[in-house]
Short mmCIF file of C-alpha atoms in Angstrom, two decimals:
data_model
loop_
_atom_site.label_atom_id
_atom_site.label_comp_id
_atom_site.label_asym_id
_atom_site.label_seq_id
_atom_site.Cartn_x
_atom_site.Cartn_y
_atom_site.Cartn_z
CA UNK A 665 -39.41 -60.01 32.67
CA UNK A 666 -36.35 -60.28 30.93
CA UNK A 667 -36.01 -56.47 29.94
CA UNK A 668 -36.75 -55.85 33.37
CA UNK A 669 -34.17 -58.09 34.71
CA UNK A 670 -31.63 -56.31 32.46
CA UNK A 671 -32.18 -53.26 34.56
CA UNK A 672 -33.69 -54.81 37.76
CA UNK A 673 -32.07 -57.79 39.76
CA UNK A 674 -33.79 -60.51 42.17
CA UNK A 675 -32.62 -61.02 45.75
CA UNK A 676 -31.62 -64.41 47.17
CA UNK A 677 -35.20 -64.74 47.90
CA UNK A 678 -36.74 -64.30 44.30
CA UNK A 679 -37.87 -60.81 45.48
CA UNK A 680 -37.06 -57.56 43.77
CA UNK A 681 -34.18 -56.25 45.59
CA UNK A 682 -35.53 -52.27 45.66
CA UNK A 683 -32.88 -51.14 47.55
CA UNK A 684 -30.33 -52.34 44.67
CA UNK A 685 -32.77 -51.07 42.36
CA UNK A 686 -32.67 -47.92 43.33
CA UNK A 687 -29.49 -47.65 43.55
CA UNK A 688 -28.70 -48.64 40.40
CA UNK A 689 -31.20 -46.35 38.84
CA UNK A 690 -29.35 -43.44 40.68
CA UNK A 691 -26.20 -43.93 39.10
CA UNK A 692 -27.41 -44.20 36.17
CA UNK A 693 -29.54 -41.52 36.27
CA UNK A 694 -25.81 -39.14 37.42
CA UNK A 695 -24.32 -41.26 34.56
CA UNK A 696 -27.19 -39.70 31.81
CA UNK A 697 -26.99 -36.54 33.42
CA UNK A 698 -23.08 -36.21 33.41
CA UNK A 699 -23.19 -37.62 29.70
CA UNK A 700 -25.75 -34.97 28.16
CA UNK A 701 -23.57 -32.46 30.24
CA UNK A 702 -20.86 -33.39 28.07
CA UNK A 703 -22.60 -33.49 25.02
CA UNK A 704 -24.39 -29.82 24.90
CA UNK A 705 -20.78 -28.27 26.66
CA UNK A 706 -19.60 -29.89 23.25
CA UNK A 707 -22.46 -28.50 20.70
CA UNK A 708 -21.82 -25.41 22.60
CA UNK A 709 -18.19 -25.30 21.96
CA UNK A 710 -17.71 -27.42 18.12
CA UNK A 711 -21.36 -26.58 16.77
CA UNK A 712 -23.36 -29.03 15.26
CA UNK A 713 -20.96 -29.61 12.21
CA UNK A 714 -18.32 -30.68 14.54
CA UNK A 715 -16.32 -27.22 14.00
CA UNK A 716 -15.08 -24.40 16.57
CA UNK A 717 -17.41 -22.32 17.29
CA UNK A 718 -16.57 -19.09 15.99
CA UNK A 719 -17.31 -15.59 17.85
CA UNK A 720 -20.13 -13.58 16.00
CA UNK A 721 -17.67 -11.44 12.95
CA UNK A 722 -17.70 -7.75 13.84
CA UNK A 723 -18.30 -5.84 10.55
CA UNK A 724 -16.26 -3.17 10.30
CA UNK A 725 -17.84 0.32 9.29
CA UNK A 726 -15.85 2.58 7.19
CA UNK A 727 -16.67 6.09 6.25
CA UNK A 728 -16.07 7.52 2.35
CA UNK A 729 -16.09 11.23 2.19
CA UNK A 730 -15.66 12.76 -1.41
CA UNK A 731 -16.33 15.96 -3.49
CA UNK A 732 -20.29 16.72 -4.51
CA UNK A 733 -20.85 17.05 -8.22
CA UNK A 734 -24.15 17.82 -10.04
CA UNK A 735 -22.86 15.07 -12.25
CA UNK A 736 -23.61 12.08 -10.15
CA UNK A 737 -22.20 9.18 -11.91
CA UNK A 738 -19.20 11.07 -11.71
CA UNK A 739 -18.58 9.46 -8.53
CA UNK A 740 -20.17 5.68 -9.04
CA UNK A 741 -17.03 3.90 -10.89
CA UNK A 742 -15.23 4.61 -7.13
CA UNK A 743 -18.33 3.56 -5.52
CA UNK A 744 -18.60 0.85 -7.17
CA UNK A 745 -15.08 -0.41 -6.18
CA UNK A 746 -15.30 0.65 -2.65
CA UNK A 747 -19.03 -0.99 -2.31
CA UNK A 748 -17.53 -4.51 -4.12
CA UNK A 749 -14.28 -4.14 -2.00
CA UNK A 750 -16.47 -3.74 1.40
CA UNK A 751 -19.19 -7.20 0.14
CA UNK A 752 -15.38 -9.43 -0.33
CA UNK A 753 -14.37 -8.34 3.08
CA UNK A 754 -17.82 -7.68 5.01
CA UNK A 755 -17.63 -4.30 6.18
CA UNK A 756 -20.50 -1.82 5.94
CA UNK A 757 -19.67 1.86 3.98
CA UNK A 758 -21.41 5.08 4.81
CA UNK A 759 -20.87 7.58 1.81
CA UNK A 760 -21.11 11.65 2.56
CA UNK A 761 -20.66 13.86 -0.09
CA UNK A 762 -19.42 17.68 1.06
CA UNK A 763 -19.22 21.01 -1.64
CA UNK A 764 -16.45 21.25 -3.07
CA UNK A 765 -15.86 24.71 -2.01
CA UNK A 766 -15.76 23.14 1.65
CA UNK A 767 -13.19 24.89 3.88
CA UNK A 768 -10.40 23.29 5.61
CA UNK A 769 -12.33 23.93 8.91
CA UNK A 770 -15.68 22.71 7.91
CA UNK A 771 -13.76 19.57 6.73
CA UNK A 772 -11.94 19.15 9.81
CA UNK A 773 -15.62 19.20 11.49
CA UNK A 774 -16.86 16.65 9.09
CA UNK A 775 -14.09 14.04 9.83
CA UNK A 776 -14.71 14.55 13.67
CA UNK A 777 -18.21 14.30 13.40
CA UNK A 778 -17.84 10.55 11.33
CA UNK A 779 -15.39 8.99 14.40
CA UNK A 780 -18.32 10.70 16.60
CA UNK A 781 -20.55 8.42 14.61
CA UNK A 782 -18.66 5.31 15.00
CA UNK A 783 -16.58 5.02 12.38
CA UNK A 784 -13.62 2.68 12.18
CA UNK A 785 -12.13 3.84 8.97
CA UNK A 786 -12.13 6.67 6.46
CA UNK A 787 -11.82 7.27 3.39
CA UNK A 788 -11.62 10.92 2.30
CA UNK A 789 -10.79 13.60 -0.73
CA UNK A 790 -9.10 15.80 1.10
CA UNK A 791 -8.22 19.25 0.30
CA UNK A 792 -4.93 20.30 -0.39
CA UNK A 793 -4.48 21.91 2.98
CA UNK A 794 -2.27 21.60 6.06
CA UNK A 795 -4.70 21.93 8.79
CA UNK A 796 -6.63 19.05 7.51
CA UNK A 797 -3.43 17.49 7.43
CA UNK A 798 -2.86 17.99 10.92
CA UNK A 799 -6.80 16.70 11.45
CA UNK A 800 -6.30 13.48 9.60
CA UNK A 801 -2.75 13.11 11.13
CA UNK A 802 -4.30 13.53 14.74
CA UNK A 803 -7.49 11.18 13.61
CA UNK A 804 -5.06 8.26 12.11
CA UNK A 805 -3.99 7.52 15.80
CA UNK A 806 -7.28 6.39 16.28
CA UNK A 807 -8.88 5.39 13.24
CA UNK A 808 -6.75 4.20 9.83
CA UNK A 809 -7.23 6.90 6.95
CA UNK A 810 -6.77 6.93 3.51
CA UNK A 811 -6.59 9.57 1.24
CA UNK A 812 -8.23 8.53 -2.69
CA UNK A 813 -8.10 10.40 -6.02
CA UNK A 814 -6.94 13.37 -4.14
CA UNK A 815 -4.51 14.06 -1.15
CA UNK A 816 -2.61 16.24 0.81
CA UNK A 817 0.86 17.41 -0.36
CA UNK A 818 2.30 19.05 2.91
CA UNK A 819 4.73 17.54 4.80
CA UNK A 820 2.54 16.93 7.65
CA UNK A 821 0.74 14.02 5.90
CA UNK A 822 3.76 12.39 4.24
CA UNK A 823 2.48 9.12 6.03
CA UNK A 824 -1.07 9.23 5.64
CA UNK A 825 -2.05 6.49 2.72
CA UNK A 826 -3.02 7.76 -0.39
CA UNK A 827 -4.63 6.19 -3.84
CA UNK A 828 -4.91 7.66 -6.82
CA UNK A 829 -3.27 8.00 -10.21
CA UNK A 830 -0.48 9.55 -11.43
CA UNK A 831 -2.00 12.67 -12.11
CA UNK A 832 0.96 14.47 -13.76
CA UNK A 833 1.53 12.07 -15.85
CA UNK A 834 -2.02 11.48 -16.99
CA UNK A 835 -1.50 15.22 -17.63
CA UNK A 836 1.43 15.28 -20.02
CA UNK A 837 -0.54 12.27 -22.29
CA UNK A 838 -3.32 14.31 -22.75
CA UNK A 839 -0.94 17.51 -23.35
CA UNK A 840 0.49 14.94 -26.03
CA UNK A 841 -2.36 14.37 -27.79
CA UNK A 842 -3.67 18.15 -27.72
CA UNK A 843 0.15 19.10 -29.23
CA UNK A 844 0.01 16.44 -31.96
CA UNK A 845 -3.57 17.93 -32.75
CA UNK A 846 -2.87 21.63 -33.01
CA UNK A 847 0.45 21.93 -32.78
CA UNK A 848 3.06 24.73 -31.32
CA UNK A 849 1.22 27.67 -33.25
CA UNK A 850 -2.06 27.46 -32.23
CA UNK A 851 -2.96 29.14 -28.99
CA UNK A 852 -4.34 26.94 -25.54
CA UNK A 853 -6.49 28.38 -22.93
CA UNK A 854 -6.46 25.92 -19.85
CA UNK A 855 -9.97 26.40 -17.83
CA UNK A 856 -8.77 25.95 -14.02
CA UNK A 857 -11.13 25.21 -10.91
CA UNK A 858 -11.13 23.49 -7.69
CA UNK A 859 -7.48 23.76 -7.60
CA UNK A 860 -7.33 23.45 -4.29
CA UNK A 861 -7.63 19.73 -4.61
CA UNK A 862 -3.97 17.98 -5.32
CA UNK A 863 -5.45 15.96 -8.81
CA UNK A 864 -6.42 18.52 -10.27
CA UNK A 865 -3.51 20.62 -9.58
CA UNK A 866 -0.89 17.83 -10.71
CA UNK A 867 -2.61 17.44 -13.77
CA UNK A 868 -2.43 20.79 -14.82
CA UNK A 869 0.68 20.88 -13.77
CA UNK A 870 1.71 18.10 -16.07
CA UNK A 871 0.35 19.59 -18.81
CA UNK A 872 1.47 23.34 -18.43
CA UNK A 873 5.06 21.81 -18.12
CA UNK A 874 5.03 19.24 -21.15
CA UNK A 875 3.45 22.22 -23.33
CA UNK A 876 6.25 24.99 -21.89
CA UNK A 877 8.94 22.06 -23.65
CA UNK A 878 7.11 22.47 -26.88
CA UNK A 879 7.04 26.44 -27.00
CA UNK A 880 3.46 26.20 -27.47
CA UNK A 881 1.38 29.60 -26.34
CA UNK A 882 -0.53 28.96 -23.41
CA UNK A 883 -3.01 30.64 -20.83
CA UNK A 884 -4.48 30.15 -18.16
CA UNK A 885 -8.05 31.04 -16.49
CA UNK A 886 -9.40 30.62 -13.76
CA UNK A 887 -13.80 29.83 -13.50
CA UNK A 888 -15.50 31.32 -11.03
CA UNK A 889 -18.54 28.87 -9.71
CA UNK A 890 -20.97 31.28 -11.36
CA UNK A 891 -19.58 30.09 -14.94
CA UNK A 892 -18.94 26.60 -14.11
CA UNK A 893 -22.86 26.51 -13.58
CA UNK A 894 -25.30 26.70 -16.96
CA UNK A 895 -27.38 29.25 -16.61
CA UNK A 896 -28.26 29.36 -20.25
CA UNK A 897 -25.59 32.31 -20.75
CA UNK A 898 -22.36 31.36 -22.20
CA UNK A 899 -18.91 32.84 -20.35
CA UNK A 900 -17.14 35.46 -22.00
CA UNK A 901 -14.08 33.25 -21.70
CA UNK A 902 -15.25 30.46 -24.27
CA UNK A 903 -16.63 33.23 -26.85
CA UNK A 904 -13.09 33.61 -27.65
CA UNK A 905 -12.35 33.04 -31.32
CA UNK A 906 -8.43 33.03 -31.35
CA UNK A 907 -8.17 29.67 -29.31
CA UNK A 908 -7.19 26.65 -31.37
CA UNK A 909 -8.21 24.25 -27.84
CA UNK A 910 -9.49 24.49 -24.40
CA UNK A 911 -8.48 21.79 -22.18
CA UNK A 912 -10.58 21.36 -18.82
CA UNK A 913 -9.52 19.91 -15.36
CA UNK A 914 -12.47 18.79 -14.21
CA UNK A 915 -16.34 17.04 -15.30
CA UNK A 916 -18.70 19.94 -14.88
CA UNK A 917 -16.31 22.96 -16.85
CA UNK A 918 -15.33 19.60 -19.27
CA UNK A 919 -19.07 19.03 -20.05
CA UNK A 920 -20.35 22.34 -20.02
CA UNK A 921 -17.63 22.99 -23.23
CA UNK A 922 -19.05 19.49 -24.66
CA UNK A 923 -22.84 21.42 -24.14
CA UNK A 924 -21.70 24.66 -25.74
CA UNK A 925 -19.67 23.77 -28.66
CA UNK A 926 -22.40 20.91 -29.91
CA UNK A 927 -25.24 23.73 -29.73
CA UNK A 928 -23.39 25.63 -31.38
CA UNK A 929 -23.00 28.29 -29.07
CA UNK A 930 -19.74 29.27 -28.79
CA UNK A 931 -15.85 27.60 -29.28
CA UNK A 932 -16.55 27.83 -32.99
CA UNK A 933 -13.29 25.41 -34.54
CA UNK A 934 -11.54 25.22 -31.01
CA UNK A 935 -11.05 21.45 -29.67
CA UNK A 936 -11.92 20.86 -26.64
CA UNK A 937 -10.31 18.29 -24.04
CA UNK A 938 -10.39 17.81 -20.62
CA UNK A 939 -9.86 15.55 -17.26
CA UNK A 940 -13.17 13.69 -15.97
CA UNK A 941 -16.01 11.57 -17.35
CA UNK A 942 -19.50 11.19 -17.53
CA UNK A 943 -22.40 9.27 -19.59
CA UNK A 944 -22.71 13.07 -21.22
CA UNK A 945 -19.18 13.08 -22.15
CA UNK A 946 -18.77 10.07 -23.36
CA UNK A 947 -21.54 10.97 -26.08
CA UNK A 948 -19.68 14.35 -26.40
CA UNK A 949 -16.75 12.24 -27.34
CA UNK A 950 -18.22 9.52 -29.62
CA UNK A 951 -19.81 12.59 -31.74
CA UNK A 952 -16.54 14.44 -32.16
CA UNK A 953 -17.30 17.86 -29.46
CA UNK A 954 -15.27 16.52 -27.54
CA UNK A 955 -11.66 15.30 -28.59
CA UNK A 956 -9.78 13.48 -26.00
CA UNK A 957 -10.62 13.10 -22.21
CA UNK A 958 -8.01 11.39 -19.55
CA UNK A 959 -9.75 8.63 -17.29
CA UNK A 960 -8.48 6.85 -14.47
CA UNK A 961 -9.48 3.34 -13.53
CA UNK A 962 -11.53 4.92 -9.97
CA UNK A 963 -13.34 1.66 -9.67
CA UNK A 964 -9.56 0.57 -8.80
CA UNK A 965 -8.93 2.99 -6.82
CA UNK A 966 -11.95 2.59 -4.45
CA UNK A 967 -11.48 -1.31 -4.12
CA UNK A 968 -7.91 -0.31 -3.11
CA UNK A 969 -8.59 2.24 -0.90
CA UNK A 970 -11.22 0.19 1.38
CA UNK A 971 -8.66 -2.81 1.04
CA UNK A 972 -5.93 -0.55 2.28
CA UNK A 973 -8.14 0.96 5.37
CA UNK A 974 -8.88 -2.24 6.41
CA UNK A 975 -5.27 -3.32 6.30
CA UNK A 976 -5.38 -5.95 3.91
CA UNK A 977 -2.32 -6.19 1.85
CA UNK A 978 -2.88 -6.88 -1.77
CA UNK A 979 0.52 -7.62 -2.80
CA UNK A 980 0.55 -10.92 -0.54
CA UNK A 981 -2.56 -11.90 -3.30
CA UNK A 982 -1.30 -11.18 -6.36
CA UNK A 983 -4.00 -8.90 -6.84
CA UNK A 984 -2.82 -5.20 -6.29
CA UNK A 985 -1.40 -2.79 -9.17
CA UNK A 986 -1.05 0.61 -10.23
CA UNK A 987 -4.30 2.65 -10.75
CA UNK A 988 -4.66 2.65 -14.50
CA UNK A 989 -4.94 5.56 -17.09
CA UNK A 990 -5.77 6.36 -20.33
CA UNK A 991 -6.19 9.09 -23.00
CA UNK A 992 -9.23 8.56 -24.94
CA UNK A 993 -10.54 9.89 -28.27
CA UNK A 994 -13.06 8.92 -30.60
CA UNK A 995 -10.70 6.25 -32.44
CA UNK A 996 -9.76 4.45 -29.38
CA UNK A 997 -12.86 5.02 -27.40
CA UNK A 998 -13.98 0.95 -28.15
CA UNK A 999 -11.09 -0.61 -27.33
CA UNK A 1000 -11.26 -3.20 -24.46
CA UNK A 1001 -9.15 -1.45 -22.00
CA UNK A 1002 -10.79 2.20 -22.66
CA UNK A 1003 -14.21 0.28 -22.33
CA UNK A 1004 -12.87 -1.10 -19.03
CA UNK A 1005 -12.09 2.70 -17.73
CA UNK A 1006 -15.18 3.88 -18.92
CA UNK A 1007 -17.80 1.57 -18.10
CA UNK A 1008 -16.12 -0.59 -15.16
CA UNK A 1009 -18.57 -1.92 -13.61
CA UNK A 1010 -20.53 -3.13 -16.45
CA UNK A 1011 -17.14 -4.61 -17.97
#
């Protein structure tokens, strides 16, 4: 009777008042109702934990378009940055690959066709070509670009974001180390290709100019993509016996020399160095076919890239730097920083 009579009061009479009963179990029944109102419109808004409630994060999805090559891990070290880059800031990454032989037109169709496809950033190897300038110009208002390992020299995409290396420079170390090898007397043969692409064409550059200040005899040749591709016949251009070293701008003509000169093919006593890596190379190198290779940190320059498309500003972290370099032979090839370049994501 007691609990009851906490809840439930007697009239004057001794009898149960139901009229008061009733309505006291009314209000409390708006009190309850007005309290648990309060109490989910607060779960709703702080969460369980007694925090905001956040809105669901939108995850961004940025686009990376880059150069084929039948050497795949070519591309992996800047893979592997742009993949670790987009898990640190949750954003998803489609890669595409296009020939490298891709005209400025097709290209400008391939960058339409990834905003077409929702995406909210891209990162592209552009060729060295004004119209696609004018594409990725006319595309930034809409989506941010950046340009990595390769860009666009025109004026038109002055503004455009770029990362890569210094390419001319990486080119006059390596021209270094093929002078102090041979020296002015000997004569260097420089295999060209995809110079339509701005690396490439910086780095030879860089070494055609540091090589002209040292008098040394140098030409220059051009591969067709009929030689660059082993068909088990070796071009005319590397049966050459008065060349004292070839030096390569890119992987595939780089490790088709490495093939050649350890089967004993062709290049007879010529050295052979080059631009580019690969697992193939790197064995070239460590056996001596090879003498010195130039490697960019590309794991560095694909975190940096995605950083930069998503508009995240290193420099306020401490954490952003210049895309590093190196010129490796097979004295320096175990070194920590060379090991670093050439095996990033394992380092």
């Amino acid at each position: 009777e007691r609990g009851l009579e906490s809840i439930f009061r007697r009239g004057p009479s001794g009898r149960w008042n139901r009229m008061e009963v009733a309505g006291v179990s009314k209000n409390r029944k708006y009190a309850l109702l007005i309290a648990a109102g309060a109490i989910l419109f607060a779960w709703f808004i702080f969460g369980w934990d007694g925090l905001p409630r956040q809105e669901e994060e939108h995850i961004r999805q940025i686009s990376y378009l880059y150069r084929s090559n039948s050497v795949e891990e070519t591309q992996q070290a800047a893979k592997q940055g742009i993949e670790q880059a987009a898990k640190d800031y949750k954003c998803e990454i489609t890669a595409t690959a296009f020939d490298p032989a891709i005209t400025a037109k097709e290209q400008k169709k391939l960058i339409e066709k990834e905003v077409e496809n929702g995406a909210e950033a891209i990162l592209i190897e552009p060729l060295d070509d004004k119209k696609v300038a004018q594409e990725l110009k006319k595309v930034g208002k809409q989506v941010p670009i950046v340009q990595i390992n390769s860009w666009i020299r025109d004026e038109a995409a002055k503004d455009i974001e770029r990362v890569h290396v210094d390419y001319y420079k990486m080119g006059e170390e390596l021209a270094r180390k093929v002078h102090k090898d041979v020296g002015s007397g000997g004569r260097i043969l420089l295999l060209k290709s995809d110079m339509n692409y701005a690396d490439m064409e910086e780095a030879c550059l860089g070494v055609k100019d540091y090589l002209k200040e040292q008098n040394a005899i140098v030409e220059e040749y051009s591969m067709t993509a009929a030689e660059q591709k082993w068909a088990g016949t070796v071009p005319d251009i590397m049966k050459r016996t008065d060349v004292s070293a070839i030096i390569t701008f890119g992987t595939i003509q780089l490790e088709l020399c490495g093939k050649i000169k350890k089967e004993g093919l062709a290049l007879g006593d010529a050295r052979v160095y080059g631009i580019g890596k690969s697992n193939q190379i790197i064995s070239y190198l460590e056996e001596g076919k090879i003498s010195a290779i130039g490697v960019s940190s590309e794991y560095s320059a694909g975190y940096l890239s995605t950083t930069k498309a998503l508009g995240i500003d290193l420099r306020d972290t401490g954490r952003e730097r210049e895309i590093d370099f190196s010129v490796i032979d097979g004295e320096s090839i175990y070194t920590t920083e060379n090991q670093r370049l050439l095996f990033p994501f394992v380092q």
